[in-house]
Amino acid sequence: MSDADVTEIAVATMLVGAKVAAPVLLTALLVGFLISLFQAATQIQEPTLSFVPKMIAVAIALLVTGNWVLAELVSFTQSLFDSLPRLLDRT
């Protein structure tokens, strides 16, 4: 296994990680932004006000995208296992 192989696997891992985390993180970002706009407009400065809607939105995002996330992770893991013989032959 060469340095290029390790770098290729690391880059692919980071891309899959970013792709898998994006729906949840973007949902939390959008809901947090909307709640902060609401708080700024109404002068309500309750810190717990943003927590519950964010938690509900993230749970909904996980329910909606969970199947896709699992499929992406399984596909990536299978591609890693499929590439093991090629990587081990190079040593």
Coordinates of N, CA, C and O in Angstrom, one line a residue:
M1 N 0.9 -1.2 0.0 CA 0.0 0.0 0.0 C 0.9 1.2 0.0 O 1.7 1.4 0.9
S2 N 0.7 2.1 -1.0 CA 1.6 3.2 -1.1 C 0.9 4.4 -0.5 O -0.2 4.4 0.0
D3 N 1.7 5.5 -0.4 CA 1.2 6.8 0.1 C 0.0 7.3 -0.7 O -0.9 7.9 -0.1
A4 N 0.0 7.1 -2.0 CA -1.0 7.6 -2.8 C -2.3 6.8 -2.5 O -3.4 7.4 -2.5
D5 N -2.2 5.5 -2.2 CA -3.4 4.7 -1.9 C -4.0 5.2 -0.6 O -5.2 5.4 -0.4
V6 N -3.2 5.5 0.4 CA -3.6 6.0 1.7 C -4.3 7.3 1.5 O -5.4 7.6 2.1
T7 N -3.7 8.2 0.7 CA -4.3 9.5 0.5 C -5.6 9.4 -0.2 O -6.6 10.1 0.1
E8 N -5.7 8.5 -1.2 CA -6.9 8.3 -1.9 C -8.0 7.8 -1.0 O -9.2 8.3 -1.1
I9 N -7.7 6.9 -0.1 CA -8.7 6.4 0.8 C -9.1 7.5 1.8 O -10.3 7.6 2.1
A10 N -8.2 8.3 2.3 CA -8.5 9.4 3.2 C -9.4 10.4 2.6 O -10.3 10.9 3.2
V11 N -9.1 10.8 1.3 CA -9.9 11.8 0.6 C -11.3 11.2 0.4 O -12.3 11.9 0.7
A12 N -11.4 10.0 0.0 CA -12.8 9.4 -0.2 C -13.5 9.3 1.1 O -14.8 9.5 1.1
T13 N -12.8 9.0 2.2 CA -13.5 8.9 3.5 C -14.0 10.2 3.9 O -15.2 10.4 4.4
M14 N -13.2 11.3 3.7 CA -13.7 12.6 4.1 C -14.9 13.1 3.3 O -15.8 13.7 3.8
L15 N -14.8 12.7 2.0 CA -16.0 13.1 1.1 C -17.2 12.4 1.5 O -18.3 13.0 1.6
V16 N -17.1 11.1 1.8 CA -18.3 10.4 2.2 C -18.8 10.9 3.6 O -20.0 11.1 3.8
G17 N -17.9 11.2 4.5 CA -18.3 11.8 5.8 C -19.0 13.1 5.6 O -20.0 13.3 6.3
A18 N -18.5 14.0 4.8 CA -19.2 15.3 4.5 C -20.5 15.1 3.9 O -21.5 15.7 4.2
K19 N -20.6 14.1 2.9 CA -21.9 13.9 2.2 C -22.9 13.3 3.2 O -24.1 13.7 3.1
V20 N -22.5 12.4 4.1 CA -23.4 11.8 5.0 C -23.9 12.8 6.1 O -25.0 12.7 6.6
A21 N -23.0 13.7 6.5 CA -23.3 14.6 7.6 C -24.1 15.8 7.1 O -24.7 16.5 7.9
A22 N -24.0 16.1 5.8 CA -24.6 17.3 5.3 C -26.1 17.5 5.6 O -26.5 18.6 6.0
P23 N -27.0 16.5 5.4 CA -28.4 16.7 5.6 C -28.7 17.1 7.0 O -29.5 18.1 7.3
V24 N -28.1 16.5 8.0 CA -28.4 16.8 9.4 C -27.8 18.2 9.8 O -28.5 19.0 10.4
L25 N -26.6 18.4 9.3 CA -25.9 19.7 9.7 C -26.6 20.9 9.0 O -26.8 21.9 9.6
L26 N -27.0 20.7 7.7 CA -27.7 21.8 7.0 C -29.1 22.1 7.6 O -29.5 23.2 7.7
T27 N -29.8 21.0 8.0 CA -31.1 21.2 8.7 C -30.9 21.9 10.0 O -31.7 22.9 10.2
A28 N -30.0 21.6 10.8 CA -29.8 22.2 12.1 C -29.4 23.7 11.8 O -29.8 24.6 12.6
L29 N -28.5 24.0 10.8 CA -28.1 25.3 10.5 C -29.3 26.2 10.1 O -29.5 27.3 10.5
L30 N -30.2 25.6 9.2 CA -31.3 26.4 8.7 C -32.3 26.7 9.8 O -32.8 27.8 9.9
V31 N -32.6 25.7 10.6 CA -33.6 25.9 11.7 C -33.0 26.8 12.7 O -33.7 27.7 13.2
G32 N -31.8 26.7 13.0 CA -31.1 27.6 14.0 C -31.2 29.1 13.5 O -31.4 30.0 14.2
F33 N -30.9 29.2 12.2 CA -31.0 30.6 11.6 C -32.4 31.1 11.6 O -32.6 32.3 12.0
L34 N -33.4 30.3 11.3 CA -34.8 30.8 11.3 C -35.2 31.2 12.7 O -35.9 32.2 12.9
I35 N -34.8 30.3 13.7 CA -35.2 30.6 15.1 C -34.5 31.9 15.6 O -35.1 32.7 16.3
S36 N -33.3 32.1 15.2 CA -32.6 33.3 15.6 C -33.2 34.6 15.0 O -33.2 35.6 15.6
L37 N -33.6 34.4 13.7 CA -34.3 35.6 13.1 C -35.6 35.8 13.8 O -36.0 37.0 14.1
F38 N -36.4 34.8 14.2 CA -37.6 35.0 15.0 C -37.3 35.6 16.3 O -38.0 36.5 16.7
Q39 N -36.3 35.2 17.0 CA -35.9 35.8 18.3 C -35.5 37.2 18.2 O -35.8 38.0 19.0
A40 N -34.8 37.5 17.1 CA -34.4 38.9 16.9 C -35.6 39.8 16.6 O -35.6 41.0 17.0
A41 N -36.5 39.3 15.8 CA -37.7 40.1 15.5 C -38.7 40.3 16.6 O -39.3 41.3 16.7
T42 N -38.8 39.3 17.5 CA -39.7 39.4 18.6 C -39.1 39.8 19.9 O -39.8 39.9 20.9
Q43 N -37.8 39.9 20.0 CA -37.0 40.3 21.2 C -37.2 39.2 22.3 O -37.0 39.5 23.5
I44 N -37.5 38.0 21.9 CA -37.5 36.9 22.9 C -36.1 36.3 22.9 O -35.6 35.8 21.9
Q45 N -35.5 36.4 24.1 CA -34.1 35.9 24.2 C -34.1 34.7 25.2 O -33.4 34.6 26.2
E46 N -34.9 33.7 24.8 CA -34.9 32.4 25.6 C -34.0 31.4 24.9 O -34.2 31.0 23.8
P47 N -32.9 31.0 25.6 CA -31.9 30.1 25.0 C -32.5 28.7 24.7 O -32.0 28.0 23.7
T48 N -33.5 28.2 25.4 CA -34.0 26.9 25.1 C -35.0 26.9 24.0 O -35.4 25.8 23.5
L49 N -35.4 28.1 23.5 CA -36.3 28.2 22.4 C -35.8 27.5 21.1 O -36.5 26.9 20.3
S50 N -34.5 27.6 20.9 CA -33.9 27.1 19.6 C -33.6 25.6 19.7 O -33.5 24.9 18.7
F51 N -33.6 25.1 20.9 CA -33.2 23.7 21.1 C -34.2 22.7 20.6 O -33.9 21.8 19.8
V52 N -35.4 22.8 21.1 CA -36.5 21.9 20.8 C -36.8 21.8 19.3 O -36.9 20.7 18.7
P53 N -37.0 23.0 18.6 CA -37.3 22.9 17.1 C -36.1 22.3 16.4 O -36.3 21.5 15.4
K54 N -34.9 22.6 16.8 CA -33.7 22.0 16.1 C -33.7 20.5 16.3 O -33.3 19.8 15.4
M55 N -34.0 20.1 17.5 CA -33.9 18.6 17.8 C -35.0 17.9 17.0 O -34.7 16.8 16.4
I56 N -36.2 18.5 16.9 CA -37.3 17.9 16.1 C -36.9 17.9 14.6 O -37.1 16.9 13.9
A57 N -36.3 19.0 14.1 CA -35.9 19.0 12.7 C -34.8 18.1 12.3 O -34.9 17.4 11.3
V58 N -33.9 17.9 13.2 CA -32.8 17.0 13.0 C -33.3 15.5 13.0 O -32.9 14.7 12.2
A59 N -34.3 15.2 13.9 CA -34.9 13.9 13.9 C -35.6 13.6 12.7 O -35.5 12.5 12.1
I60 N -36.3 14.6 12.2 CA -37.1 14.4 10.9 C -36.1 14.2 9.7 O -36.3 13.4 8.9
A61 N -35.0 15.0 9.7 CA -34.0 14.9 8.7 C -33.4 13.5 8.7 O -33.1 12.9 7.7
L62 N -33.1 13.0 9.9 CA -32.6 11.6 10.0 C -33.6 10.6 9.5 O -33.2 9.6 8.9
L63 N -34.8 10.8 9.8 CA -35.9 9.8 9.4 C -36.0 9.8 7.8 O -36.1 8.8 7.2
V64 N -35.9 11.0 7.3 CA -36.0 11.2 5.8 C -34.8 10.7 5.1 O -34.9 10.0 4.0
T65 N -33.6 11.0 5.5 CA -32.4 10.7 4.8 C -31.6 9.5 5.4 O -30.6 9.1 4.9
G66 N -32.2 8.9 6.4 CA -31.5 7.7 7.1 C -31.2 6.6 6.1 O -30.1 6.0 6.1
N67 N -32.2 6.2 5.3 CA -32.0 5.1 4.3 C -30.9 5.4 3.3 O -30.0 4.6 3.0
W68 N -30.8 6.7 2.8 CA -29.8 7.1 1.9 C -28.4 7.1 2.6 O -27.4 6.6 2.0
V69 N -28.4 7.6 3.8 CA -27.1 7.6 4.6 C -26.6 6.2 4.7 O -25.4 5.9 4.5
L70 N -27.4 5.3 5.2 CA -27.0 3.9 5.4 C -26.5 3.3 4.1 O -25.5 2.6 4.0
A71 N -27.2 3.6 3.0 CA -26.8 3.0 1.7 C -25.5 3.6 1.2 O -24.6 2.8 0.7
E72 N -25.2 4.8 1.5 CA -23.9 5.4 1.1 C -22.8 4.8 2.0 O -21.7 4.5 1.4
L73 N -23.0 4.6 3.3 CA -22.0 4.0 4.1 C -21.7 2.6 3.7 O -20.6 2.1 3.7
V74 N -22.8 1.8 3.4 CA -22.6 0.4 3.0 C -21.9 0.3 1.7 O -21.0 -0.5 1.5
S75 N -22.2 1.2 0.8 CA -21.6 1.2 -0.5 C -20.1 1.5 -0.4 O -19.2 0.9 -1.0
F76 N -19.8 2.5 0.4 CA -18.4 2.9 0.6 C -17.6 1.8 1.3 O -16.5 1.5 0.9
T77 N -18.2 1.1 2.3 CA -17.5 0.0 3.0 C -17.3 -1.1 2.0 O -16.2 -1.7 2.0
Q78 N -18.3 -1.4 1.2 CA -18.1 -2.5 0.2 C -17.0 -2.2 -0.8 O -16.2 -3.1 -1.1
S79 N -16.9 -0.9 -1.2 CA -15.9 -0.6 -2.1 C -14.5 -0.7 -1.5 O -13.5 -1.0 -2.1
L80 N -14.4 -0.3 -0.2 CA -13.1 -0.5 0.5 C -12.7 -2.0 0.6 O -11.6 -2.3 0.4
F81 N -13.7 -2.8 1.0 CA -13.4 -4.2 1.0 C -13.0 -4.8 -0.3 O -12.2 -5.7 -0.4
D82 N -13.7 -4.3 -1.4 CA -13.4 -4.8 -2.7 C -12.0 -4.4 -3.2 O -11.4 -5.1 -4.0
S83 N -11.5 -3.3 -2.7 CA -10.2 -2.8 -3.1 C -9.1 -3.4 -2.3 O -7.9 -3.2 -2.6
L84 N -9.4 -4.1 -1.2 CA -8.3 -4.7 -0.4 C -7.3 -5.6 -1.2 O -6.1 -5.5 -1.0
P85 N -7.8 -6.5 -2.0 CA -6.9 -7.4 -2.7 C -5.9 -6.6 -3.6 O -4.7 -6.9 -3.7
R86 N -6.5 -5.6 -4.3 CA -5.6 -4.7 -5.1 C -4.6 -4.0 -4.3 O -3.4 -3.8 -4.7
L87 N -5.0 -3.5 -3.1 CA -4.0 -2.8 -2.3 C -3.0 -3.7 -1.7 O -1.8 -3.3 -1.5
L88 N -3.4 -4.9 -1.3 CA -2.4 -5.8 -0.7 C -1.5 -6.4 -1.7 O -0.4 -6.8 -1.4
D89 N -1.8 -6.5 -3.0 CA -1.0 -7.0 -4.1 C 0.2 -6.1 -4.3 O 1.2 -6.5 -4.8
R90 N 0.0 -4.8 -4.0 CA 1.1 -3.8 -4.3 C 2.2 -3.9 -3.3 O 3.2 -3.2 -3.5
T91 N 2.0 -4.6 -2.2 CA 3.1 -4.5 -1.2 C 4.2 -5.5 -1.5 O 4.2 -6.3 -2.3

